Coordinates of C-alpha atoms and ligand atoms in Angstrom, one line a residue:
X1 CA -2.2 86.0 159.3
X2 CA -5.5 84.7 160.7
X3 CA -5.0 81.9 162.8
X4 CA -7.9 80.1 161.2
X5 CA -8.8 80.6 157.6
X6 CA -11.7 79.4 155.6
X7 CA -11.0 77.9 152.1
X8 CA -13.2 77.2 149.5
X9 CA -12.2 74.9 146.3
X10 CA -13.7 74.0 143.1
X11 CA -12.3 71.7 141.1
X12 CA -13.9 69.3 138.3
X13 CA -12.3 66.2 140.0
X14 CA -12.0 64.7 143.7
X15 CA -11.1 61.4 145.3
X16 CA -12.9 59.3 145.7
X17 CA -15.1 60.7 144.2
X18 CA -13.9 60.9 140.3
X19 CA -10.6 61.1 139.1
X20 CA -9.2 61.1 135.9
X21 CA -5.4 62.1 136.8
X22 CA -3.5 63.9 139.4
X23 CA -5.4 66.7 139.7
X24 CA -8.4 64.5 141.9
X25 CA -5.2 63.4 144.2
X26 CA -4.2 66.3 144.8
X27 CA -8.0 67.8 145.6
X28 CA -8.6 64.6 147.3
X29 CA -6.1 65.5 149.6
X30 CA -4.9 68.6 150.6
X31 CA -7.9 70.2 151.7
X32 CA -7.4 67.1 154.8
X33 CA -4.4 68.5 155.2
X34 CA -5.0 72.3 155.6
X35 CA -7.7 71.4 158.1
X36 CA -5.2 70.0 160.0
X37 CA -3.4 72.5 160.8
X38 CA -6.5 74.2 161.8
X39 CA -8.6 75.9 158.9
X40 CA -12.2 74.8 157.3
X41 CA -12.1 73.8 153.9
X42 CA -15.1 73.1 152.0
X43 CA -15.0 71.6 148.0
X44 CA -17.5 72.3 145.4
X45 CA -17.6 69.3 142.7
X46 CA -20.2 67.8 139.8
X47 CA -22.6 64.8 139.9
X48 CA -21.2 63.1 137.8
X49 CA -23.6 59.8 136.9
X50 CA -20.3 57.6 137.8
X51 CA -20.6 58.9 141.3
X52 CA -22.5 56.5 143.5
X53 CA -25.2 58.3 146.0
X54 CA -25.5 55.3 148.3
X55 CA -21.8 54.6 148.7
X56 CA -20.6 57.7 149.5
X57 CA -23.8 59.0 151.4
X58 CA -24.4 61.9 149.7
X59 CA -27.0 63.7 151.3
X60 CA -29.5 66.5 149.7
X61 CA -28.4 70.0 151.0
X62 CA -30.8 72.1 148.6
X63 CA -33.3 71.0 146.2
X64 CA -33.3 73.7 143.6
X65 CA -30.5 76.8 143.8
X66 CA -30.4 79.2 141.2
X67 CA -27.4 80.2 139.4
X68 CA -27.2 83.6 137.1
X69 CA -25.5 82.8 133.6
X70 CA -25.6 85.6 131.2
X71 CA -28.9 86.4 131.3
X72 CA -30.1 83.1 131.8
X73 CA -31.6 81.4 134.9
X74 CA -30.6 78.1 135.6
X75 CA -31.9 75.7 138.4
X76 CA -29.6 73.1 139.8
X77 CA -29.4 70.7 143.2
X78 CA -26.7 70.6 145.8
X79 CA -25.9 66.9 147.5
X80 CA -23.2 67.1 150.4
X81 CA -21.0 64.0 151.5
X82 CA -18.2 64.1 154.2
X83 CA -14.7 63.0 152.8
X84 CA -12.8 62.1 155.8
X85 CA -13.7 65.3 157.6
X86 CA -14.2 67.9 154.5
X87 CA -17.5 69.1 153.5
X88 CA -17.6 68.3 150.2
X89 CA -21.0 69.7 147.8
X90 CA -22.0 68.2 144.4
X91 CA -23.6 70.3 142.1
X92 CA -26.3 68.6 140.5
X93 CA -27.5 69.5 137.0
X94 CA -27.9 66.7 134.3
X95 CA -28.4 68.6 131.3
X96 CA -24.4 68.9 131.7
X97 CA -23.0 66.1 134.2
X98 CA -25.7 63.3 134.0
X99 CA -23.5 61.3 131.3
X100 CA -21.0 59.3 130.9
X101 CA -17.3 60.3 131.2
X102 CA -15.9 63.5 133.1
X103 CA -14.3 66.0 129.8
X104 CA -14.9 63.1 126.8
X105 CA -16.7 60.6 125.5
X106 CA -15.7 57.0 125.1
X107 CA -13.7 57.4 121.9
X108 CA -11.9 60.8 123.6
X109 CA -13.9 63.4 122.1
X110 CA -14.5 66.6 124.3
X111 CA -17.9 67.4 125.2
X112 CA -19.0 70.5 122.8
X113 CA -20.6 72.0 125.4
X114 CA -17.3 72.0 128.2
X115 CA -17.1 75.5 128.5
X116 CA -20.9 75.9 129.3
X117 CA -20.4 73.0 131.8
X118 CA -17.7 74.4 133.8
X119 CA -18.3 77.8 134.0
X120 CA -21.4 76.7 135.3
X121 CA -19.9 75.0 137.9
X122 CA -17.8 77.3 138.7
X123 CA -20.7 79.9 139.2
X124 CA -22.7 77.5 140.9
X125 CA -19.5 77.0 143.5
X126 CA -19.9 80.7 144.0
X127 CA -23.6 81.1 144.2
X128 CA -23.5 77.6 146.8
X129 CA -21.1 79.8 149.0
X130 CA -23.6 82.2 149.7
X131 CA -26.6 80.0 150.1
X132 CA -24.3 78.6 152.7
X133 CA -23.3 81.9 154.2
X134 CA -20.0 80.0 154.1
X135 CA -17.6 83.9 153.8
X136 CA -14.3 82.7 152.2
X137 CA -11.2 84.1 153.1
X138 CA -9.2 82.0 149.6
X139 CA -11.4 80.4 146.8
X140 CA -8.9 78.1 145.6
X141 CA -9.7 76.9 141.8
X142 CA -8.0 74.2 139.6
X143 CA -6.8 74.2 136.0
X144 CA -9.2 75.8 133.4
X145 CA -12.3 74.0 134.2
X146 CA -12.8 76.8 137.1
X147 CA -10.3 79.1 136.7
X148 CA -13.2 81.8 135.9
X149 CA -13.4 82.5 139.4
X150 CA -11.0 84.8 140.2
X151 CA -12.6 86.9 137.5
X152 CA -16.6 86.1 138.3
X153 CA -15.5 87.4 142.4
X154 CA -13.6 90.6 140.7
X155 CA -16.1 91.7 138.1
X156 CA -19.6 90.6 139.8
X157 CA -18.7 89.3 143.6
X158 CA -16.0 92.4 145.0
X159 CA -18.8 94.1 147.6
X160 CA -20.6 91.1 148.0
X161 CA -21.3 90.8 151.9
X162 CA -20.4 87.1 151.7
X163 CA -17.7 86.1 148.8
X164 CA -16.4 90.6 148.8
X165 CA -13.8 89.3 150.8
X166 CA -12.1 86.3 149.1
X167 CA -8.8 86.1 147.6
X168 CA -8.5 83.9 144.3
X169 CA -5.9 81.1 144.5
X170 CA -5.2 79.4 141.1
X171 CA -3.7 76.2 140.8
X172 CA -1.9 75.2 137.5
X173 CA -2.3 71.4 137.3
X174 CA -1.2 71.2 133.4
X175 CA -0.3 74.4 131.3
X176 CA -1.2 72.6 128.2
X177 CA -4.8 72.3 128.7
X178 CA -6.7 76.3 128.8
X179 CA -9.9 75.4 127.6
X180 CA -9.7 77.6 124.7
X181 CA -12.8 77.7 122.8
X182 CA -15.2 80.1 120.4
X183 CA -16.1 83.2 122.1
X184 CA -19.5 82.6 121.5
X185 CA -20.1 80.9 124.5
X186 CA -18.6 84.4 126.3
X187 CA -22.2 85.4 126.6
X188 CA -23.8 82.6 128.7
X189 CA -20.9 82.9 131.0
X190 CA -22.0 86.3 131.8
X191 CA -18.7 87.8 132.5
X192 CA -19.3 91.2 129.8
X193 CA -17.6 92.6 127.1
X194 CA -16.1 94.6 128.3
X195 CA -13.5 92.1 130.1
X196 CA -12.4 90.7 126.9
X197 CA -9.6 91.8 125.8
X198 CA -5.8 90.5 125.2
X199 CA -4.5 90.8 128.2
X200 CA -7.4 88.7 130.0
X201 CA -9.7 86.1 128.4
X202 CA -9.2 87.0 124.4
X203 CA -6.9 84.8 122.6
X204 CA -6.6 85.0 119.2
X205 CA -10.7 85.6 118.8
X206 CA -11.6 82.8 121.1
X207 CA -11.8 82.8 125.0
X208 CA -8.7 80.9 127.0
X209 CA -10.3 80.4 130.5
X210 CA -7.0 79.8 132.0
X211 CA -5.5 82.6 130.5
X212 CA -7.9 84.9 132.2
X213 CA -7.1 83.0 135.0
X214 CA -4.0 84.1 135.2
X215 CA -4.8 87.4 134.4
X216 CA -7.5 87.8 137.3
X217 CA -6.3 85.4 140.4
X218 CA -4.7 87.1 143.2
X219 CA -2.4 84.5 143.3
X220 CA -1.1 81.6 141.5
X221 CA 1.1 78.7 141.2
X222 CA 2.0 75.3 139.4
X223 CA 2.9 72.0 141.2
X224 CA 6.8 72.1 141.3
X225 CA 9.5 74.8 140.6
X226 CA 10.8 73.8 138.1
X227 CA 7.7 73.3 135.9
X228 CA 6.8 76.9 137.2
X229 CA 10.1 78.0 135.7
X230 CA 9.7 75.8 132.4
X231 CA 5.7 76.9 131.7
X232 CA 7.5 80.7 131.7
X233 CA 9.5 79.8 128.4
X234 CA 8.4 79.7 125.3
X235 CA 8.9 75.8 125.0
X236 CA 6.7 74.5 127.6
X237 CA 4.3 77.9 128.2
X238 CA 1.8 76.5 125.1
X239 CA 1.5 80.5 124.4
X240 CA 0.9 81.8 128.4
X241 CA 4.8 82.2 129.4
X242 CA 4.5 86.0 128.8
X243 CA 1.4 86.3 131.4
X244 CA 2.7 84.2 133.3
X245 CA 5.9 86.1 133.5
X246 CA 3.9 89.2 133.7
X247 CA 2.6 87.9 137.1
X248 CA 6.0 88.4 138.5
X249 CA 6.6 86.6 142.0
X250 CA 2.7 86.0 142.1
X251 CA 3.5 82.6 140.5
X252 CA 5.2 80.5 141.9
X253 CA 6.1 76.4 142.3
X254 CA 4.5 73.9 145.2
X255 CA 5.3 70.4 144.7
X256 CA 2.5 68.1 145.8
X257 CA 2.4 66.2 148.9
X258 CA 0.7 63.0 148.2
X259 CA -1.4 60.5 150.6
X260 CA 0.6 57.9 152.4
X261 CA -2.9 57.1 153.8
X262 CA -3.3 55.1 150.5
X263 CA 0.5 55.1 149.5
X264 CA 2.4 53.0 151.5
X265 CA 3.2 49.7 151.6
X266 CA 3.2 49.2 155.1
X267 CA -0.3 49.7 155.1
X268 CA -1.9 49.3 151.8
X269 CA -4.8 46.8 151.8
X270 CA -5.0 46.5 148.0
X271 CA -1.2 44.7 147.5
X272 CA -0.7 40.9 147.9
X273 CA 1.5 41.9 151.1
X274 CA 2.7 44.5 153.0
X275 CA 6.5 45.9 153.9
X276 CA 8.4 48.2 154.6
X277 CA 12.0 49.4 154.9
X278 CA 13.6 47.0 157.3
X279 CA 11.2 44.1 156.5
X280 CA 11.4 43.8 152.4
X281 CA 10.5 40.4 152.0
X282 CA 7.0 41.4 151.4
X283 CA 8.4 43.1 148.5
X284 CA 9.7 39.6 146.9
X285 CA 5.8 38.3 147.4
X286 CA 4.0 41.4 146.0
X287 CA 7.0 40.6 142.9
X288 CA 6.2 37.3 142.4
X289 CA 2.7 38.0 142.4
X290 CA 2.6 40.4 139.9
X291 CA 4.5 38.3 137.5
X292 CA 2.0 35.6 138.2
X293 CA -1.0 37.9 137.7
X294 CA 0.6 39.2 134.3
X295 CA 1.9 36.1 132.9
X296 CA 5.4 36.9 133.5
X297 CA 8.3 34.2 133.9
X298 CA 8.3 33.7 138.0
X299 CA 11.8 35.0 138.9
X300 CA 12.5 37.5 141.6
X301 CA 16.7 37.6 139.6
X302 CA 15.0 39.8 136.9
X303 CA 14.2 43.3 137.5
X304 CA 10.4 44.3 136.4
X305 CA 9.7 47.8 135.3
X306 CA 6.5 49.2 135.9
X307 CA 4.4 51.6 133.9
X308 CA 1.4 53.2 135.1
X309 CA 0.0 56.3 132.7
X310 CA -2.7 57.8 131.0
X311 CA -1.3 57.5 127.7
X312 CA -1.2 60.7 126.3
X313 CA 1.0 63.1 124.1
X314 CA 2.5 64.5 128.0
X315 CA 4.0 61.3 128.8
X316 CA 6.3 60.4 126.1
X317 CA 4.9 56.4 125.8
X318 CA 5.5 56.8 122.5
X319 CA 8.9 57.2 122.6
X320 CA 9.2 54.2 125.0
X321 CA 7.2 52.3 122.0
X322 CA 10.2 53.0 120.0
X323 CA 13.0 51.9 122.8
X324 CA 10.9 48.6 124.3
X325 CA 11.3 46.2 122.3
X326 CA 15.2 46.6 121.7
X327 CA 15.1 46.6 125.2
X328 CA 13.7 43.2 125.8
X329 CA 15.8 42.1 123.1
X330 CA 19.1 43.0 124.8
X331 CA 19.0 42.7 128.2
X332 CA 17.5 40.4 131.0
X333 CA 14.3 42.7 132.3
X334 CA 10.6 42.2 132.3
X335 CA 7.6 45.2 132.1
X336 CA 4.3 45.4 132.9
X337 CA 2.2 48.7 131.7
X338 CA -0.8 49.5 133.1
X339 CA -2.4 53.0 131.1
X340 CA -5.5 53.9 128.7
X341 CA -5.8 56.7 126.2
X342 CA -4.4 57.1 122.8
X343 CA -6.0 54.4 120.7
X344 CA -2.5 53.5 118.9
X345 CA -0.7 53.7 122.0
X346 CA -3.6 51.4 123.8
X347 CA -3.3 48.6 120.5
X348 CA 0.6 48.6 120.2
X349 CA 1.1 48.3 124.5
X350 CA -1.9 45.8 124.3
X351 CA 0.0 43.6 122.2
X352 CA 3.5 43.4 123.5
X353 CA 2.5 40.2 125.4
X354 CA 2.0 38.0 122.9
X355 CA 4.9 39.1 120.9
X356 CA 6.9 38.9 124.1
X357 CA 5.2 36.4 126.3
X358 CA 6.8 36.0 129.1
X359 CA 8.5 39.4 129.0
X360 CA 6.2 41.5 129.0
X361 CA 2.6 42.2 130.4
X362 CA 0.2 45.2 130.2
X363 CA -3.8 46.1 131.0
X364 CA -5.3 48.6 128.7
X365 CA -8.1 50.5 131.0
X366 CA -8.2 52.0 134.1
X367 CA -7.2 49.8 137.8
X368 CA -6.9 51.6 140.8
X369 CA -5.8 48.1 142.6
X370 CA -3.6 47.3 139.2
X371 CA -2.0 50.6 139.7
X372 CA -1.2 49.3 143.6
X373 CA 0.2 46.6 142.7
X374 CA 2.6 47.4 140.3
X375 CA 3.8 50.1 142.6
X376 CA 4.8 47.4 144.9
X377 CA 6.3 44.6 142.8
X378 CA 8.2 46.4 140.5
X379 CA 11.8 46.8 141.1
X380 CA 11.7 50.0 138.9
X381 CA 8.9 52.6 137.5
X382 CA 9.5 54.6 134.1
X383 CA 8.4 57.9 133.1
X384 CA 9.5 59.2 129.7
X385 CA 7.2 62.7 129.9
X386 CA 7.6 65.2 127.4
X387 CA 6.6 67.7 130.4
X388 CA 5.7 66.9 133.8
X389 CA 4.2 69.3 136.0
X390 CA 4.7 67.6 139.2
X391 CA 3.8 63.9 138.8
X392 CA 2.5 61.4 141.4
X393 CA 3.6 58.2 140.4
X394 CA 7.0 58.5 140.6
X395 CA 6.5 60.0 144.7
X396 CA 4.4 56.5 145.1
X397 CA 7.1 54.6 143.8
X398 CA 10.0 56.0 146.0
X399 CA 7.8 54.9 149.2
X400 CA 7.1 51.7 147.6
X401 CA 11.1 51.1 147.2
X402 CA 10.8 51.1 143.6
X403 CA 13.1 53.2 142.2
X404 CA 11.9 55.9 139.4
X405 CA 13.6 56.1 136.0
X406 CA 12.2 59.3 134.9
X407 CA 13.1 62.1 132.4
X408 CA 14.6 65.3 134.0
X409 CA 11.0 67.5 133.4
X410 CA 9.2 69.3 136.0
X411 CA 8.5 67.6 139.2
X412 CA 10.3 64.6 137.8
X413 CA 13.5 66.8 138.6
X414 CA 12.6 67.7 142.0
X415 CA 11.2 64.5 143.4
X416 CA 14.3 62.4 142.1
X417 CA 17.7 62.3 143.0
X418 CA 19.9 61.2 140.6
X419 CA 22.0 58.0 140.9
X420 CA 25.5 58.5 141.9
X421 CA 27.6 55.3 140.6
X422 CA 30.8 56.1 142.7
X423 CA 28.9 56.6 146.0
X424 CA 25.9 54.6 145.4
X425 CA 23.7 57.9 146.4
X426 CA 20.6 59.2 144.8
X427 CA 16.9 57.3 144.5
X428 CA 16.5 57.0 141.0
X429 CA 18.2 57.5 137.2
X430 CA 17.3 60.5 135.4
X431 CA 17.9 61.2 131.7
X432 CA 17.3 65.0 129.8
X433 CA 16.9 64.2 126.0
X434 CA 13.7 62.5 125.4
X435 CA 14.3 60.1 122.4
X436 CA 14.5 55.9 122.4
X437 CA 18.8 56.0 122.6
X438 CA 18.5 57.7 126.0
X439 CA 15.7 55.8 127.4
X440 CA 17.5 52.5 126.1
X441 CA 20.7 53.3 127.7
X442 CA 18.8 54.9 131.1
X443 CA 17.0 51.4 131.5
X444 CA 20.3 49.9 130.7
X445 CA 21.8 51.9 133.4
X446 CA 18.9 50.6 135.9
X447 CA 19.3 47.2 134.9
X448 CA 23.0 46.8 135.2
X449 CA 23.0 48.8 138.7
X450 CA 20.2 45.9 139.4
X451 CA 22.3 43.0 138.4
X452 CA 26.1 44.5 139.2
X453 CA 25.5 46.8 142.1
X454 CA 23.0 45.4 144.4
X455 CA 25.1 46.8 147.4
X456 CA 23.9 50.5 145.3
X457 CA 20.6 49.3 144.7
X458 CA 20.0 48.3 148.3
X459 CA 21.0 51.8 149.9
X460 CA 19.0 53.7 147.0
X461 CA 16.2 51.4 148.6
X462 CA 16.4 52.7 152.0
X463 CA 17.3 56.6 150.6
X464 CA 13.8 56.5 148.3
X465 CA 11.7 54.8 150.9
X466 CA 12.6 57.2 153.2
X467 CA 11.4 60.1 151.0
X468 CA 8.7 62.2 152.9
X469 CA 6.2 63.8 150.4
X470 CA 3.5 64.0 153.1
X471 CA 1.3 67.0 152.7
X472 CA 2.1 69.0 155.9
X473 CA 5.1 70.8 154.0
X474 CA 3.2 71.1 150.8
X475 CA 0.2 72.1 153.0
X476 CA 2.0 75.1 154.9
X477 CA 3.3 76.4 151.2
X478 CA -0.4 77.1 150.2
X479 CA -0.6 78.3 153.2
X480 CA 2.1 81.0 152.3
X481 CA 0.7 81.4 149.0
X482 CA -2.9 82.3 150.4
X483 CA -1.4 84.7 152.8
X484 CA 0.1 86.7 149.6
X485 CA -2.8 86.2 148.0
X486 CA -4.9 88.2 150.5
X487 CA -1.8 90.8 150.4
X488 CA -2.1 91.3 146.4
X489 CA -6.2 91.6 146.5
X490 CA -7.1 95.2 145.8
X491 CA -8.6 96.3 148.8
Ligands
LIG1 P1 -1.5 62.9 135.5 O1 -2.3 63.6 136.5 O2 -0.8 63.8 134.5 O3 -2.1 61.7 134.9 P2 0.0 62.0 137.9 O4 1.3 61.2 138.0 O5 0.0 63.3 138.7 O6 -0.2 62.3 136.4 O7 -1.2 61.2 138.5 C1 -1.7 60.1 137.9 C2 -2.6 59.4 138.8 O8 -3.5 58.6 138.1 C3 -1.9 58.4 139.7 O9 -2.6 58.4 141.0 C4 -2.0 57.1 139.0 O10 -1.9 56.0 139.8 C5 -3.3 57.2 138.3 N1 -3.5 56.5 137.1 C6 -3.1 56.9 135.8 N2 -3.5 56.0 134.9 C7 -4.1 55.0 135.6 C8 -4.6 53.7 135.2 N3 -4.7 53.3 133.9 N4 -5.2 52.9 136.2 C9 -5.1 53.3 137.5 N5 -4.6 54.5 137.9 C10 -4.1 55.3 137.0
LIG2 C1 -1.5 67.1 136.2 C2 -0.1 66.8 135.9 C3 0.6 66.0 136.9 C4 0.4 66.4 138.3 C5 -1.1 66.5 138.5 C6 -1.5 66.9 139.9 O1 -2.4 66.1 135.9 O2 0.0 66.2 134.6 O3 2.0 66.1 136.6 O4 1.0 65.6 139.2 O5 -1.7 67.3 137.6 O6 -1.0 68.2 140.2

């Protein structure tokens, strides 16, 4: 393999830039980490109007940059920042990114015009390469908002002097959202006819832009194992497990590193106090702050769990509606939820305090700092997901010493090790069937480990905290993955 490789990604989220999930973590991220061990990495991202020019010095690059659509001309700008090292360029064209919100508007209803947005930035990521003169070696693409790339550098881009010799990498953030829409929009996107057929783009009449995708990148992969072995079932492949299983050894499962730049308590400016493993006691304050923040009794004797979500079908909240209040009922524990989405989910979690004041706390929106905080001075975290591709929170919380109880899914299975009563091994308690009995005893099963076991609860401690889910690993798996994806592309 080359010794230095030059990586292009386009992806419809970024930190810091705008994030709605995992996905702008993970984007945020990596790309720091592959140019550490010695390769250029550029990422191509929208304008959004939530991103602030001044604050993150975006700089013009190119006034006006034409990108072919179908027939169509369009005109766009390109702005350039530096995120901690990594060229980053934001495509600017307000007709689709100058308003508010990312994929939906305030009451969560998708933009009609999604597939026109992103398969224009997806283009436009192309087209910016060669304006650049910036020759690929991988163009690395995220979920369905730009997985048309692997297909726009096959059908129009294989003998171009500058993007001829990329690979297509595709990343599988979520299997459940393929941006399937009416194939009337096929047309502006400019990818022909003649490319639309079952085994690519068509789906049922309409177009799946993940689908073809899958059908077109050189190589591809999800964000643990076991989620890339789930998504190939029928039960958790929303309709793509045969293509995906057509793809052989060409998909595969990476689990994400994450950033203990921003992740760790030892360091984190945004938590009442720091800690680590052999100094806790800054645990106890960033505790008793929290309770103090959300209204809860002040006592460090009662385990807290934390909840921090987008609360959405994925993340089984709903099924935690049905076990939390039997919970607080029965035993001595306190919760604080932190999460936005579903308006039901949103009024029901919104309430809990004043039905349970005291007992329980939650914010319904969106805190970055919130999110920090109850990382830190929870005792444990819950995630009840239906699926789970890889997860972040639950990685945060095992640095943060506070221990996950999560539902065997996904990454949530290969990020936590289950609790071992005899030996007092394992960082966290896992359950497999998703309904309000198994979260009730699983939290049960937390708390009384809490209250009967601290000599358990101490050692799990010191095992999670140890944890190392720093990108270098995750980083030199891409790696891998780009090498065979340059091996698979037809020469
Ligand atoms: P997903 O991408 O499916 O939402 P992840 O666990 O991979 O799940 O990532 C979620 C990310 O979004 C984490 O960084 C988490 O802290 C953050 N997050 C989710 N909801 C909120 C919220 N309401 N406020 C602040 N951060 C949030
Ligand atoms: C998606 C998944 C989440 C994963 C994130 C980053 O949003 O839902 O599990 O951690 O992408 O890969």
């Amino acid at each position: 393999m080359k010794t230095s490789l030059k990586i292009a990604m386009i992806t419809s989220e970024c930190v810091p830039y705008a994030k709605t999930g995992g996905l702008a973590d993970v984007v945020g991220s990596l790309p720091q980490a592959l140019q550490a061990l010695g390769h250029e990495v550029i990422v191509v991202m929208p304008k959004y109007s939530s991103i602030d020019a001044e604050k993150f010095d975006l700089q013009r690059r190119f006034d006006s940059m034409g990108v072919w659509m179908g027939n169509f001309l369009e005109w766009c700008a390109v702005d350039e920042a530096n995120n901690e090292g990594v060229a980053t360029y934001f495509i600017e064209a307000d007709k689709y990114f100058r308003r508010d919100g990312l994929y939906h508007d305030a009451n969560y209803n998708d933009f009609g015009d999604n597939p026109a947005r992103f398969g224009f930035l997806t283009r436009a990521g192309l087209q910016l390469m060669r304006d650049l003169d910036f020759a690929p070696d991988i163009v690395h693409v995220h979920d369905w908002q730009t997985a048309l790339a692997p297909a726009y550098l096959k059908t129009w881009h294989w003998d171009d002097p500058v993007l001829g010799g990329a690979a297509s990498v595709l990343t599988i953030h979520n299997i459940a959202y393929q941006g399937k829409y009416d194939a009337g929009v096929y047309p502006y996107l400019g990818l022909g006819w003649q490319n639309f057929h079952a085994d690519t783009f068509e789906d049922f009449g309409a177009i799946n832009f993940l689908k073809g995708g899958i059908a077109y990148a050189d190589a591809l992969n999800t964000v643990s194992p076991t989620y890339a072995d789930e998504t190939r079932t029928p039960a958790l492949g929303y309709g793509l497990a045969p293509y995906l299983n057509d793809r052989g050894r060409d998909y595969s499962g990476i689990v994400n590193g994450v950033d203990y730049s921003e992740w760790n308590p030892a360091t984190d400016s945004l938590i009442p106090a720091n800690y680590d493993a052999f100094y806790l006691s800054g645990k106890t304050k960033c505790k008793r702050a929290l309770q103090e923040r959300f209204g809860l009794d002040i006592s460090r004797e009662i385990p807290i769990v934390g909840v921090v979500s987008r609360m959405v079908d994925q993340k089984g909240l709903d099924v935690l509606a049905a076990a939390i209040e039997g919970i607080v009922r029965d035993m001595a524990v306190q919760f604080v939820v932190l999460g936005s989405g579903d308006k039901g989910l949103e009024a029901f979690y919104g309430r809990l305090p004043l039905a349970y004041p005291g007992r329980i706390g939650s914010y319904i929106g969106y805190s970055n700092e919130l999110a920090h905080w109850i990382e830190a001075g929870s005792d444990f975290f819950i995630m009840p997901s239906r699926y789970e591709p890889c997860g972040l929170n639950q990685i945060y919380s095992l640095k943060y010493g506070t221990l996950p109880i999560v539902r065997a899914t996904g990454g949530l299975e290969d990020t936590v090790e289950q609790y071992d009563e005899a030996t007092g091994d394992g960082t966290g308690f896992k359950f497999y069937d998703l309904n309000p009995g198994s979260i009730y005893s699983t939290v049960g099963w937390a708390v009384s480990t809490f209250y009967d076991r601290p000599a358990h609860m101490k050692r799990m401690i010191q095992h999670a905290m140890a944890q190392d889910y720093s990108w270098e690993k995750s980083a030199r798996q891409y790696l891998q993955l780009y090498e065979q994806a340059m091996d698979n592309k037809p020469g």
